[in-house]
Coordinates of C-alpha atoms in Angstrom, one line a residue:
Chain A
M300 CA -18.1 8.4 -32.5
K301 CA -20.0 6.2 -30.0
T302 CA -18.6 6.5 -26.6
I303 CA -19.2 4.9 -23.6
G304 CA -20.3 8.4 -22.0
R305 CA -23.0 8.3 -24.4
L306 CA -24.0 4.6 -24.6
G307 CA -24.4 4.2 -20.9
E308 CA -23.4 1.5 -18.5
N309 CA -26.9 -0.5 -18.7
A310 CA -26.5 -0.8 -22.5
F311 CA -22.9 -1.8 -22.4
V312 CA -23.4 -4.3 -19.7
A313 CA -26.5 -5.8 -21.7
A314 CA -24.2 -6.0 -24.8
L315 CA -21.6 -7.8 -22.6
R316 CA -23.9 -10.1 -21.2
R317 CA -25.3 -11.4 -24.4
R318 CA -21.6 -12.3 -25.6
L319 CA -20.7 -14.0 -22.6
P320 CA -21.5 -18.1 -23.3
A321 CA -23.3 -20.0 -20.5
T322 CA -21.0 -22.8 -19.1
A323 CA -22.2 -25.5 -16.5
S324 CA -20.5 -24.3 -13.6
V325 CA -22.2 -20.9 -13.7
I326 CA -25.6 -20.7 -12.1
T327 CA -26.3 -17.0 -12.6
G328 CA -23.6 -14.7 -14.6
I329 CA -23.7 -11.0 -15.2
G330 CA -26.7 -9.0 -14.2
D331 CA -27.4 -9.7 -10.6
D332 CA -25.7 -8.6 -7.4
C333 CA -23.1 -11.5 -7.8
A334 CA -22.5 -14.2 -9.8
V335 CA -23.5 -17.5 -8.6
V336 CA -21.3 -20.5 -9.5
R337 CA -20.7 -24.2 -8.2
V338 CA -17.3 -25.8 -7.7
A339 CA -18.5 -29.3 -8.5
P340 CA -21.8 -30.9 -9.0
G341 CA -21.7 -32.4 -5.6
C342 CA -20.9 -29.4 -3.4
A343 CA -23.2 -28.6 -0.8
N344 CA -22.8 -24.9 -1.2
D345 CA -22.9 -22.2 -4.2
L346 CA -20.4 -19.6 -4.2
L347 CA -21.2 -16.1 -4.9
L348 CA -18.6 -13.6 -6.6
T349 CA -18.7 -9.8 -6.8
S350 CA -16.6 -6.9 -7.3
D351 CA -16.9 -3.1 -6.7
P352 CA -14.6 0.0 -7.5
V353 CA -14.3 2.6 -4.8
I354 CA -12.5 5.6 -6.6
E355 CA -11.4 9.3 -5.3
G356 CA -13.6 11.8 -7.0
I357 CA -16.4 9.4 -7.8
H358 CA -17.1 7.2 -4.9
F359 CA -15.6 9.6 -2.2
A360 CA -14.2 13.2 -1.7
P361 CA -10.6 13.8 -1.4
D362 CA -11.2 14.8 2.3
A363 CA -13.0 11.6 3.3
R364 CA -11.6 9.9 6.2
P365 CA -9.3 7.1 5.6
E366 CA -11.3 4.5 7.7
Q367 CA -14.5 5.5 5.9
I368 CA -12.8 4.7 2.5
G369 CA -11.8 1.2 3.6
H370 CA -15.2 0.9 5.2
K371 CA -16.9 1.7 2.1
A372 CA -14.8 -0.6 -0.3
V373 CA -15.5 -3.7 1.8
G374 CA -19.2 -2.5 2.6
R375 CA -20.1 -2.5 -1.1
V376 CA -19.0 -5.9 -1.8
L377 CA -20.6 -7.2 1.5
S378 CA -23.9 -5.5 0.5
D379 CA -23.8 -7.4 -2.8
L380 CA -23.5 -10.6 -0.7
A381 CA -26.3 -9.5 1.7
A382 CA -28.5 -9.2 -1.4
M383 CA -28.2 -12.8 -2.3
G384 CA -28.5 -13.8 1.3
A385 CA -24.9 -15.1 1.7
K386 CA -22.6 -15.5 4.4
P387 CA -19.2 -13.8 3.5
L388 CA -16.2 -15.5 3.2
W389 CA -13.2 -14.0 1.8
I390 CA -12.0 -10.7 0.2
L391 CA -9.4 -9.4 -2.1
I392 CA -8.4 -5.8 -2.5
D393 CA -6.7 -4.1 -5.4
L394 CA -5.3 -0.7 -4.1
V395 CA -4.1 2.1 -6.7
A396 CA -2.3 5.0 -5.3
P397 CA -0.2 7.7 -6.3
P398 CA 3.3 7.5 -5.0
R399 CA 2.9 10.6 -2.8
T400 CA 0.3 9.0 -0.8
P401 CA 1.0 9.0 2.8
V402 CA 1.3 5.7 4.4
A403 CA -0.6 6.8 7.3
R404 CA -3.7 7.3 4.9
L405 CA -3.3 3.9 3.3
D406 CA -3.0 2.4 7.0
G407 CA -6.4 4.0 7.9
I408 CA -7.8 2.7 4.9
C409 CA -6.7 -0.8 5.7
R410 CA -7.9 -0.4 9.2
G411 CA -11.5 0.6 8.2
A412 CA -11.5 -2.3 5.6
Q413 CA -10.5 -4.8 8.1
R414 CA -12.7 -3.7 11.1
L415 CA -15.7 -4.2 8.9
A416 CA -14.6 -7.6 7.3
R417 CA -14.2 -8.8 10.7
R418 CA -17.3 -7.6 12.3
F419 CA -18.8 -9.9 9.9
G420 CA -16.5 -12.8 9.7
A421 CA -14.8 -12.0 6.6
A422 CA -10.9 -12.5 6.0
I423 CA -9.0 -10.2 3.8
V424 CA -6.9 -12.6 2.1
G425 CA -4.9 -10.8 -0.4
G426 CA -5.0 -8.3 -3.7
D427 CA -2.4 -6.3 -5.3
T428 CA -1.0 -3.1 -5.5
S429 CA -0.1 -0.3 -8.1
R430 CA 0.9 3.1 -8.9
G431 CA -2.0 5.3 -10.4
R432 CA -3.0 8.9 -10.8
T433 CA -5.9 8.4 -8.5
L434 CA -6.6 6.7 -5.2
E435 CA -8.9 3.7 -5.9
L436 CA -9.8 0.4 -4.1
H437 CA -11.2 -2.5 -6.0
A438 CA -12.7 -5.1 -3.5
F439 CA -13.5 -8.9 -4.7
A440 CA -15.6 -10.8 -2.4
V441 CA -16.6 -14.5 -2.2
G442 CA -19.4 -15.9 -0.2
R443 CA -21.7 -18.9 0.2
V444 CA -25.3 -19.9 0.4
P445 CA -26.6 -23.7 0.9
R446 CA -26.9 -24.9 -3.0
G447 CA -29.7 -23.6 -4.9
T448 CA -30.8 -21.0 -2.6
A449 CA -29.2 -17.8 -3.4
A450 CA -31.6 -14.8 -3.5
L451 CA -32.0 -13.6 -7.1
R452 CA -33.6 -10.5 -8.7
S453 CA -35.6 -12.7 -10.9
G454 CA -38.5 -14.0 -8.8
A455 CA -40.9 -11.5 -8.2
R456 CA -44.5 -12.3 -9.1
P457 CA -47.6 -9.8 -9.7
G458 CA -49.3 -9.6 -6.4
D459 CA -46.1 -9.7 -4.3
A460 CA -45.5 -6.9 -1.8
I461 CA -42.6 -4.8 -2.2
Y462 CA -40.4 -3.9 0.9
V463 CA -37.2 -1.8 1.6
T464 CA -35.0 -2.0 4.9
G465 CA -33.9 1.1 6.6
T466 CA -34.4 4.4 5.2
L467 CA -33.7 6.1 1.8
G468 CA -32.0 9.2 0.5
G469 CA -29.4 11.5 2.0
S470 CA -26.2 9.6 0.8
G471 CA -24.7 12.9 -0.1
A472 CA -24.9 13.9 3.7
G473 CA -22.3 11.2 4.5
R474 CA -24.4 8.1 4.9
H475 CA -22.7 6.4 1.7
L476 CA -19.6 6.2 3.7
A477 CA -21.0 5.0 7.2
F478 CA -23.5 2.3 6.0
T479 CA -24.1 -1.3 7.5
P480 CA -24.2 -4.0 4.9
R481 CA -27.6 -5.9 5.6
L482 CA -25.9 -9.3 6.1
A483 CA -28.0 -10.7 9.1
E484 CA -31.1 -9.5 7.5
G485 CA -30.3 -10.7 4.0
A486 CA -29.3 -14.1 5.5
W487 CA -32.5 -14.3 7.6
L488 CA -34.7 -13.3 4.6
R489 CA -33.2 -16.1 2.4
A490 CA -33.2 -18.9 5.1
G491 CA -36.6 -18.2 6.1
G492 CA -38.1 -18.5 2.7
W493 CA -40.0 -15.4 2.9
I494 CA -38.7 -13.5 -0.3
T495 CA -39.2 -14.1 -4.2
A496 CA -36.7 -11.5 -5.4
M497 CA -33.9 -9.3 -3.6
M498 CA -31.3 -7.1 -4.4
D499 CA -29.4 -4.2 -2.5
L500 CA -30.0 -0.3 -3.4
S501 CA -26.9 1.2 -4.7
D502 CA -28.1 3.5 -7.5
G503 CA -31.4 4.6 -5.9
L504 CA -34.7 3.2 -5.9
A505 CA -36.1 4.8 -9.3
A506 CA -32.7 3.1 -10.7
D507 CA -32.6 -0.3 -9.1
L508 CA -36.2 -1.3 -8.7
P509 CA -36.8 -1.2 -12.6
R510 CA -33.7 -3.8 -12.7
L511 CA -35.5 -6.2 -10.4
L512 CA -38.8 -5.9 -12.5
A513 CA -36.9 -6.3 -15.6
A514 CA -35.3 -9.5 -14.2
S515 CA -38.6 -10.6 -13.1
G516 CA -40.7 -9.7 -16.0
A517 CA -43.0 -7.5 -14.0
G518 CA -44.2 -4.1 -13.2
A519 CA -45.0 -2.2 -10.0
E520 CA -46.9 0.4 -8.2
L521 CA -45.2 2.3 -5.5
R522 CA -46.9 4.3 -2.7
A523 CA -45.1 7.7 -2.3
D524 CA -46.6 8.4 0.9
R525 CA -45.2 5.2 2.1
L526 CA -41.4 5.8 1.5
P527 CA -39.2 5.6 4.4
V528 CA -37.4 9.0 3.8
S529 CA -34.1 9.5 5.5
P530 CA -34.0 12.6 7.8
A531 CA -30.5 13.2 6.1
A532 CA -32.5 13.7 2.7
R533 CA -32.6 17.1 1.4
R534 CA -35.9 18.6 -0.2
P535 CA -37.7 17.6 -2.2
A536 CA -37.3 14.5 0.2
L537 CA -39.3 12.3 -2.4
D538 CA -36.7 13.1 -5.3
H539 CA -33.8 12.1 -3.0
A540 CA -35.4 9.1 -1.6
L541 CA -35.8 7.9 -5.3
G542 CA -32.8 9.0 -6.9
D543 CA -29.8 9.4 -4.6
G544 CA -28.6 6.1 -4.5
E545 CA -25.8 4.4 -2.2
D546 CA -28.5 3.7 0.2
F547 CA -27.0 0.0 0.4
E548 CA -30.3 -1.1 2.0
L549 CA -32.4 -4.3 0.7
L550 CA -35.2 -4.3 -1.6
F551 CA -37.2 -7.4 -1.8
T552 CA -40.7 -8.7 -2.4
V553 CA -42.7 -11.1 -0.3
P554 CA -45.9 -13.0 -1.6
A555 CA -49.0 -11.1 -0.4
R556 CA -50.4 -14.0 1.4
K557 CA -47.3 -14.0 3.7
A558 CA -47.0 -10.4 4.1
A559 CA -48.7 -10.4 7.5
A560 CA -46.8 -13.2 9.0
F561 CA -43.4 -11.8 7.5
E562 CA -43.9 -8.4 9.1
A563 CA -44.6 -9.9 12.5
A564 CA -41.6 -12.2 12.3
W565 CA -39.3 -9.4 11.1
R566 CA -40.3 -7.2 14.1
K567 CA -39.6 -9.9 16.6
R568 CA -36.4 -10.6 14.9
F569 CA -34.8 -7.1 13.9
R570 CA -35.1 -3.5 15.4
L571 CA -34.3 -2.1 11.8
R572 CA -37.2 -0.4 10.0
C573 CA -38.7 -2.5 7.2
T574 CA -41.5 -0.8 5.1
R575 CA -43.9 -2.2 2.6
I576 CA -43.8 0.3 -0.2
G577 CA -46.0 -0.9 -2.8
G578 CA -46.7 -4.1 -4.9
V579 CA -45.8 -6.1 -7.9
T580 CA -47.9 -5.6 -11.1
R581 CA -48.0 -7.3 -14.4
R582 CA -45.5 -5.6 -16.7
T583 CA -46.7 -2.3 -17.9
K584 CA -45.4 -0.5 -20.9
G585 CA -43.9 2.4 -19.0
G586 CA -42.4 0.3 -16.2
L587 CA -42.9 1.7 -12.9
V588 CA -46.2 3.6 -11.5
L589 CA -46.1 6.2 -8.5
I590 CA -49.1 6.7 -6.7
G591 CA -49.0 10.3 -5.0
A592 CA -50.3 11.2 -1.6
D593 CA -53.3 12.5 -3.5
G594 CA -53.9 9.1 -5.0
V595 CA -52.9 10.1 -8.5
K596 CA -51.0 7.8 -10.6
R597 CA -47.9 9.0 -12.8
M598 CA -45.5 6.8 -14.6
L599 CA -41.9 6.9 -12.9
R600 CA -39.0 8.1 -15.1
V601 CA -35.7 6.1 -14.4
R602 CA -33.5 8.5 -12.3
G603 CA -30.9 7.1 -9.8
Y604 CA -27.5 6.9 -10.8
E605 CA -26.0 5.3 -13.6
H606 CA -22.3 5.4 -14.2
F607 CA -20.6 7.1 -17.5
R608 CA -23.9 9.2 -18.0
R609 CA -24.3 12.3 -15.8
Chain B
M46 CA 6.2 12.7 5.7
K47 CA 6.3 8.8 5.0
T48 CA 4.7 8.1 1.6
I49 CA 4.0 4.8 -0.2
G50 CA 6.5 6.0 -3.0
R51 CA 9.3 6.0 -0.3
L52 CA 8.3 3.2 1.6
G53 CA 7.8 0.8 -1.4
E54 CA 5.4 -2.0 -2.1
N55 CA 7.5 -4.8 -0.5
A56 CA 7.3 -3.0 2.9
F57 CA 3.9 -2.1 2.8
V58 CA 2.6 -5.6 2.0
A59 CA 4.7 -6.9 4.7
A60 CA 3.2 -4.6 7.4
L61 CA -0.2 -5.5 6.1
R62 CA 0.5 -9.2 6.0
R63 CA 1.5 -9.0 9.8
R64 CA -1.6 -7.2 10.8
L65 CA -4.2 -9.6 8.9
P66 CA -5.1 -12.4 11.4
A67 CA -5.3 -16.0 10.4
T68 CA -8.5 -17.9 10.0
A69 CA -9.4 -21.6 9.7
S70 CA -10.6 -21.3 6.3
V71 CA -7.7 -19.7 5.1
I72 CA -4.6 -21.9 4.2
T73 CA -2.4 -19.5 2.7
G74 CA -3.0 -15.6 2.7
I75 CA -1.2 -12.6 1.6
G76 CA 2.3 -13.3 0.3
D77 CA 2.1 -16.1 -2.4
D78 CA 0.7 -15.8 -6.0
C79 CA -2.7 -16.7 -4.9
A80 CA -4.5 -17.1 -1.4
V81 CA -5.5 -20.4 -1.0
V82 CA -8.8 -21.0 0.9
R83 CA -11.2 -24.0 1.6
V84 CA -15.0 -23.3 1.6
A85 CA -15.6 -26.4 4.1
P86 CA -13.3 -28.9 6.0
G87 CA -14.7 -31.6 3.8
C88 CA -14.2 -30.2 0.4
A89 CA -12.2 -32.1 -2.1
N90 CA -10.7 -29.0 -3.6
D91 CA -9.1 -26.0 -2.5
L92 CA -9.7 -22.7 -4.1
L93 CA -7.1 -20.2 -5.3
L94 CA -8.1 -16.5 -5.4
T95 CA -5.9 -13.7 -7.0
S96 CA -6.3 -10.1 -8.2
D97 CA -4.2 -7.8 -10.7
P98 CA -4.5 -4.3 -12.1
V99 CA -3.8 -3.5 -15.7
I100 CA -3.7 0.3 -15.9
E101 CA -3.2 2.6 -18.9
G102 CA 0.2 4.3 -18.6
I103 CA 1.6 1.8 -15.9
H104 CA 0.7 -1.9 -17.6
F105 CA 0.3 -0.7 -21.0
A106 CA 0.7 2.4 -23.3
P107 CA -2.1 4.4 -24.8
D108 CA -1.4 3.0 -28.2
A109 CA -1.9 -0.6 -27.2
R110 CA -4.3 -2.6 -29.3
P111 CA -7.7 -3.1 -27.3
E112 CA -7.5 -6.9 -27.6
Q113 CA -3.9 -6.9 -26.1
I114 CA -5.2 -4.8 -23.2
G115 CA -7.8 -7.5 -22.5
H116 CA -5.6 -10.3 -23.0
K117 CA -3.2 -9.0 -20.6
A118 CA -5.7 -8.3 -17.9
V119 CA -6.8 -11.9 -18.1
G120 CA -3.4 -13.3 -18.6
R121 CA -1.8 -11.7 -15.4
V122 CA -4.6 -13.7 -13.1
L123 CA -4.2 -16.8 -15.2
S124 CA -0.4 -16.7 -14.8
D125 CA -1.2 -16.2 -11.2
L126 CA -3.4 -19.4 -10.9
A127 CA -0.7 -21.3 -13.3
A128 CA 2.0 -20.5 -10.6
M129 CA 0.0 -22.5 -8.0
G130 CA -0.8 -25.6 -10.4
A131 CA -4.4 -24.5 -10.5
K132 CA -7.2 -25.0 -13.0
P133 CA -8.9 -21.6 -13.5
L134 CA -12.6 -21.4 -13.1
W135 CA -14.2 -18.0 -13.1
I136 CA -13.3 -14.3 -13.6
L137 CA -14.5 -11.0 -12.6
I138 CA -13.3 -7.7 -14.2
D139 CA -14.0 -4.2 -12.9
L140 CA -13.5 -2.0 -15.8
V141 CA -12.7 1.8 -15.2
A142 CA -12.9 4.2 -18.2
P143 CA -13.1 8.0 -18.9
P144 CA -16.5 8.9 -20.7
R145 CA -15.1 9.6 -23.6
T146 CA -13.6 6.2 -24.4
P147 CA -14.9 4.7 -27.7
V148 CA -17.1 1.8 -27.2
A149 CA -15.4 0.0 -30.0
R150 CA -12.4 0.1 -27.8
L151 CA -14.1 -1.4 -24.7
D152 CA -15.5 -4.0 -27.3
G153 CA -12.0 -4.6 -28.5
I154 CA -10.8 -5.2 -24.7
C155 CA -13.6 -7.6 -24.0
R156 CA -12.9 -9.6 -27.0
G157 CA -9.3 -10.0 -25.9
A158 CA -10.5 -10.8 -22.6
Q159 CA -12.9 -13.5 -23.6
R160 CA -10.7 -15.1 -26.2
L161 CA -7.9 -15.9 -23.6
A162 CA -10.4 -17.0 -20.8
R163 CA -12.1 -19.3 -23.1
R164 CA -9.0 -20.8 -24.5
F165 CA -8.4 -21.9 -20.9
G166 CA -11.7 -22.9 -19.9
A167 CA -12.3 -19.9 -17.5
A168 CA -15.7 -18.1 -17.6
I169 CA -15.8 -14.5 -17.2
V170 CA -19.0 -14.2 -14.9
G171 CA -19.4 -10.6 -13.7
G172 CA -17.5 -7.4 -12.5
D173 CA -18.4 -3.8 -12.4
T174 CA -17.8 -0.7 -14.4
S175 CA -17.0 3.1 -13.3
R176 CA -16.2 6.3 -14.6
G177 CA -12.5 7.3 -14.0
R178 CA -9.5 9.5 -15.1
T179 CA -7.6 6.6 -16.5
L180 CA -8.6 3.3 -18.5
E181 CA -8.1 0.4 -16.0
L182 CA -9.0 -3.1 -15.8
H183 CA -9.1 -5.0 -12.5
A184 CA -9.3 -8.8 -13.2
F185 CA -10.1 -11.1 -10.3
A186 CA -9.8 -14.8 -10.7
V187 CA -10.8 -18.4 -8.9
G188 CA -9.2 -21.7 -9.6
R189 CA -9.1 -25.0 -8.0
V190 CA -6.5 -27.5 -7.0
P191 CA -7.2 -31.0 -5.4
R192 CA -7.0 -30.4 -1.5
G193 CA -3.6 -29.5 -0.1
T194 CA -1.8 -29.4 -3.2
A195 CA -1.4 -25.8 -4.2
A196 CA 2.2 -25.2 -5.2
L197 CA 3.7 -22.7 -2.8
R198 CA 6.7 -20.5 -3.1
S199 CA 7.8 -22.0 0.6
G200 CA 8.9 -25.3 -0.2
A201 CA 12.4 -24.8 -1.7
R202 CA 15.3 -26.8 0.2
P203 CA 19.2 -26.5 -0.2
G204 CA 20.3 -28.6 -3.1
D205 CA 17.0 -28.2 -5.0
A206 CA 17.8 -27.4 -8.8
I207 CA 16.1 -24.2 -10.0
Y208 CA 14.3 -23.9 -13.3
V209 CA 12.5 -21.5 -15.4
T210 CA 10.1 -21.9 -18.5
G211 CA 10.6 -20.0 -21.6
T212 CA 12.8 -17.2 -22.1
L213 CA 13.5 -14.0 -20.1
G214 CA 13.9 -10.2 -20.8
G215 CA 12.3 -8.0 -23.6
S216 CA 8.9 -7.3 -22.0
G217 CA 9.4 -3.7 -23.3
A218 CA 9.5 -5.0 -26.9
G219 CA 6.0 -6.1 -26.7
R220 CA 6.1 -9.4 -25.0
H221 CA 4.2 -8.4 -22.0
L222 CA 1.1 -7.9 -24.0
A223 CA 1.3 -11.1 -25.7
F224 CA 2.4 -13.6 -23.2
T225 CA 0.8 -17.2 -22.9
P226 CA -0.1 -18.0 -19.3
R227 CA 1.9 -21.4 -18.3
L228 CA -1.5 -23.2 -17.0
A229 CA -0.8 -26.4 -18.8
E230 CA 2.6 -26.4 -17.5
G231 CA 1.9 -25.3 -14.0
A232 CA -0.9 -28.2 -13.6
W233 CA 1.5 -30.7 -14.9
L234 CA 4.2 -29.6 -12.5
R235 CA 2.1 -29.8 -9.6
A236 CA 0.3 -32.9 -10.5
G237 CA 3.5 -34.8 -11.2
G238 CA 5.0 -34.0 -7.8
W239 CA 8.2 -32.7 -9.5
I240 CA 8.4 -29.5 -7.6
T241 CA 9.2 -27.9 -4.3
A242 CA 8.2 -24.4 -4.8
M243 CA 6.9 -22.3 -7.7
M244 CA 6.0 -19.0 -8.7
D245 CA 5.3 -16.8 -11.8
L246 CA 7.9 -14.2 -12.9
S247 CA 6.0 -10.9 -13.1
D248 CA 8.8 -8.5 -11.6
G249 CA 11.8 -9.7 -12.9
L250 CA 13.9 -13.0 -12.0
A251 CA 16.1 -10.6 -9.8
A252 CA 13.2 -9.1 -7.9
D253 CA 11.2 -12.3 -7.7
L254 CA 13.6 -15.2 -6.9
P255 CA 14.5 -13.5 -3.7
R256 CA 10.6 -13.7 -2.7
L257 CA 10.8 -17.2 -3.3
L258 CA 14.0 -17.7 -1.3
A259 CA 12.7 -15.6 1.7
A260 CA 9.4 -17.7 1.7
S261 CA 11.5 -21.0 1.8
G262 CA 14.2 -19.6 4.1
A263 CA 17.0 -20.4 1.7
G264 CA 19.8 -18.8 -0.7
A265 CA 20.7 -19.5 -4.3
E266 CA 23.4 -19.5 -6.8
L267 CA 22.6 -18.5 -10.3
R268 CA 24.5 -19.2 -13.3
A269 CA 24.7 -16.2 -15.4
D270 CA 25.6 -18.2 -18.7
R271 CA 22.7 -20.4 -18.4
L272 CA 19.9 -17.6 -18.2
P273 CA 17.5 -18.1 -21.2
V274 CA 17.7 -14.5 -22.7
S275 CA 14.9 -13.7 -25.1
P276 CA 15.9 -12.6 -28.4
A277 CA 13.7 -9.5 -27.6
A278 CA 15.8 -8.4 -24.8
R279 CA 18.3 -5.3 -25.3
R280 CA 21.7 -5.1 -24.6
P281 CA 23.2 -5.8 -21.8
A282 CA 20.9 -8.8 -22.4
L283 CA 21.8 -10.3 -18.7
D284 CA 20.4 -7.1 -17.1
H285 CA 17.1 -7.2 -19.0
A286 CA 16.6 -11.2 -18.5
L287 CA 17.1 -10.3 -14.6
G288 CA 15.3 -7.0 -14.4
D289 CA 12.7 -6.4 -17.1
G290 CA 9.9 -8.3 -15.6
E291 CA 6.4 -9.0 -17.0
D292 CA 8.0 -12.5 -18.4
F293 CA 4.9 -14.5 -16.9
E294 CA 7.2 -17.5 -16.9
L295 CA 7.1 -20.1 -14.1
L296 CA 9.9 -20.1 -11.8
F297 CA 10.4 -23.6 -9.7
T298 CA 12.4 -25.7 -7.8
V299 CA 12.9 -29.6 -8.3
P300 CA 15.1 -31.8 -5.8
A301 CA 18.4 -32.3 -7.4
R302 CA 18.0 -36.3 -7.4
K303 CA 15.0 -36.1 -9.4
A304 CA 16.3 -33.4 -11.9
A305 CA 17.4 -35.9 -14.7
A306 CA 13.9 -37.7 -14.6
F307 CA 12.1 -34.4 -14.6
E308 CA 14.0 -32.8 -17.5
A309 CA 13.2 -36.0 -19.7
A310 CA 9.8 -36.0 -18.5
W311 CA 9.3 -32.5 -19.5
R312 CA 10.7 -32.8 -23.0
K313 CA 8.5 -35.7 -23.5
R314 CA 5.5 -33.7 -22.7
F315 CA 6.2 -29.9 -23.6
R316 CA 7.9 -28.3 -26.5
L317 CA 8.2 -25.1 -24.6
R318 CA 11.9 -24.6 -23.4
C319 CA 12.7 -25.2 -19.8
T320 CA 16.0 -24.4 -18.3
R321 CA 18.1 -25.0 -15.1
I322 CA 19.5 -21.8 -14.1
G323 CA 21.1 -22.7 -10.8
G324 CA 20.6 -24.3 -7.6
V325 CA 19.2 -23.3 -3.9
T326 CA 21.8 -23.0 -1.2
R327 CA 21.3 -22.4 2.5
R328 CA 20.2 -18.8 3.5
T329 CA 23.1 -16.5 2.9
K330 CA 23.4 -13.0 4.2
G331 CA 23.3 -11.1 1.1
G332 CA 20.7 -13.2 -0.8
L333 CA 21.6 -14.4 -4.1
V334 CA 24.8 -15.2 -5.6
L335 CA 25.5 -14.7 -9.4
I336 CA 28.3 -17.1 -10.9
G337 CA 29.4 -15.1 -14.1
A338 CA 30.6 -16.8 -17.2
D339 CA 34.1 -16.3 -16.0
G340 CA 33.4 -18.5 -12.8
V341 CA 33.4 -15.4 -10.6
K342 CA 30.8 -15.0 -7.9
R343 CA 29.0 -11.9 -7.2
M344 CA 26.3 -10.8 -4.8
L345 CA 23.1 -9.7 -6.9
R346 CA 21.4 -6.6 -6.0
V347 CA 17.6 -7.0 -6.0
R348 CA 16.5 -5.0 -9.0
G349 CA 13.3 -5.9 -11.1
Y350 CA 10.0 -4.0 -10.9
E351 CA 8.7 -2.7 -7.5
H352 CA 5.6 -0.7 -7.7
F353 CA 5.6 2.7 -6.2
R354 CA 9.3 3.2 -6.2
R355 CA 11.0 4.0 -9.7

């Protein structure tokens, strides 16, 4: 029998996407970090919609601090909004909890969620609660960008330079519970007209970059010696930087002719590290080429995190 | 130790509500069927946001047909939008499933969700998927109303007549999987200026009407012999009509002076039953008075469904 575990998330979502009809108010549907929608033709803003689950045993361990759980639930959807260059507006949270859950634990979760939302000017305006076997949060967020300006995955062109913010790898060492969604950086990148494509890194560079490339109909060469490996990443560091996932950093492309000006502008505006890790190429058969420190090229297998398959 | 099971959903949500700050873009936050928000001061529309979980073993039995599960997930959020008089726009769905789940089952769920969404002109535009121990859907919906016209729970005044659509009770006999969200009725009630307060019946009249009364600062007298009991409700029928929950009918109030004109207009527009079941009174100490067929008044204990407590 064909199960979701065998089929995998990518194939399931692809099938779903083919089935859902396009409608006039939907600018971009399933397949980007957020859906892009328009309330009415004359609106000055497009809205961005996104949702993410945060489930005990999957997205956090049973001994995670409650504030961190709330932080992660809000942080995941804010990171999706950051990846579109959006300003966050409103958040709803569905809370599922076993009846034996201490109220103090739920209060801590709400505190962590509320603190991060407030820091970025988002309002938690509702949600729902239910009994269940596992402690879970499902966050839904709405953001906005000026009409027609949302940063999509689909605009990368051969010759563009590829960048990531921050450092990669080491999510298992606790970084996945304490990350900062890159909202200021995402909005600045979008508004400055620097980027051709953008997404956030949730499943690991080796899983996420191929999605950006597929949406753009392009390939890429990555320089292994340029990857900004987190000090928290275990050995072999390269594997962890490529495959750990939950970095919640931004991955984006900039036309090569703008690269020098972009890097200067970034350094003037942000202290956060931003690293050019490779370049976009024409679409290649195998997908992604990794250039080792020794100059040897090899095809990169897609690793990273895919739900259902383990 | 204080657990969520002992505290109960109502007290937890009330505490949460006190803690969340008001912001300018939020017209109505936690506590109504949807949050009411405004993208910018000049917008012609207000947006309505709502989310609801549908969890195996809680909201549907393991042997429920997949199409019905998808129908219920979309139906619950559409019913929330109906309760505000809104037009539905977009839906996101978070899907949680054990890896052993057959793809055919998930396809059936998506079919049921998609069919109901399309019927009411809503577009499913995204969501997320995750492994988990239990099959779950978390739907999130956005709707709109002309600015300042959302139907709230808080406008009922002493003297108003209380109405419900359809019939009550019998959700256990399968009605909870096959209901029609009352979107046409809700939008008509709002646009016609008939109503002073409205909500949908999800937890049973005896649990939901007190919420509308609390929001309005009022009491009520219900006529037991007027309650439109569903043929599917078991004996004692009155108890089931008051407490089964998941009727997904509309509960609303109309000023008494408009009642006759309203009832005539309703009959001209809809074939669906609409029943005057009592009247709003000043706030009373005990809450809700039930007038028996024998004319004897008694205070009604809040029953109905409350999550966490069983």
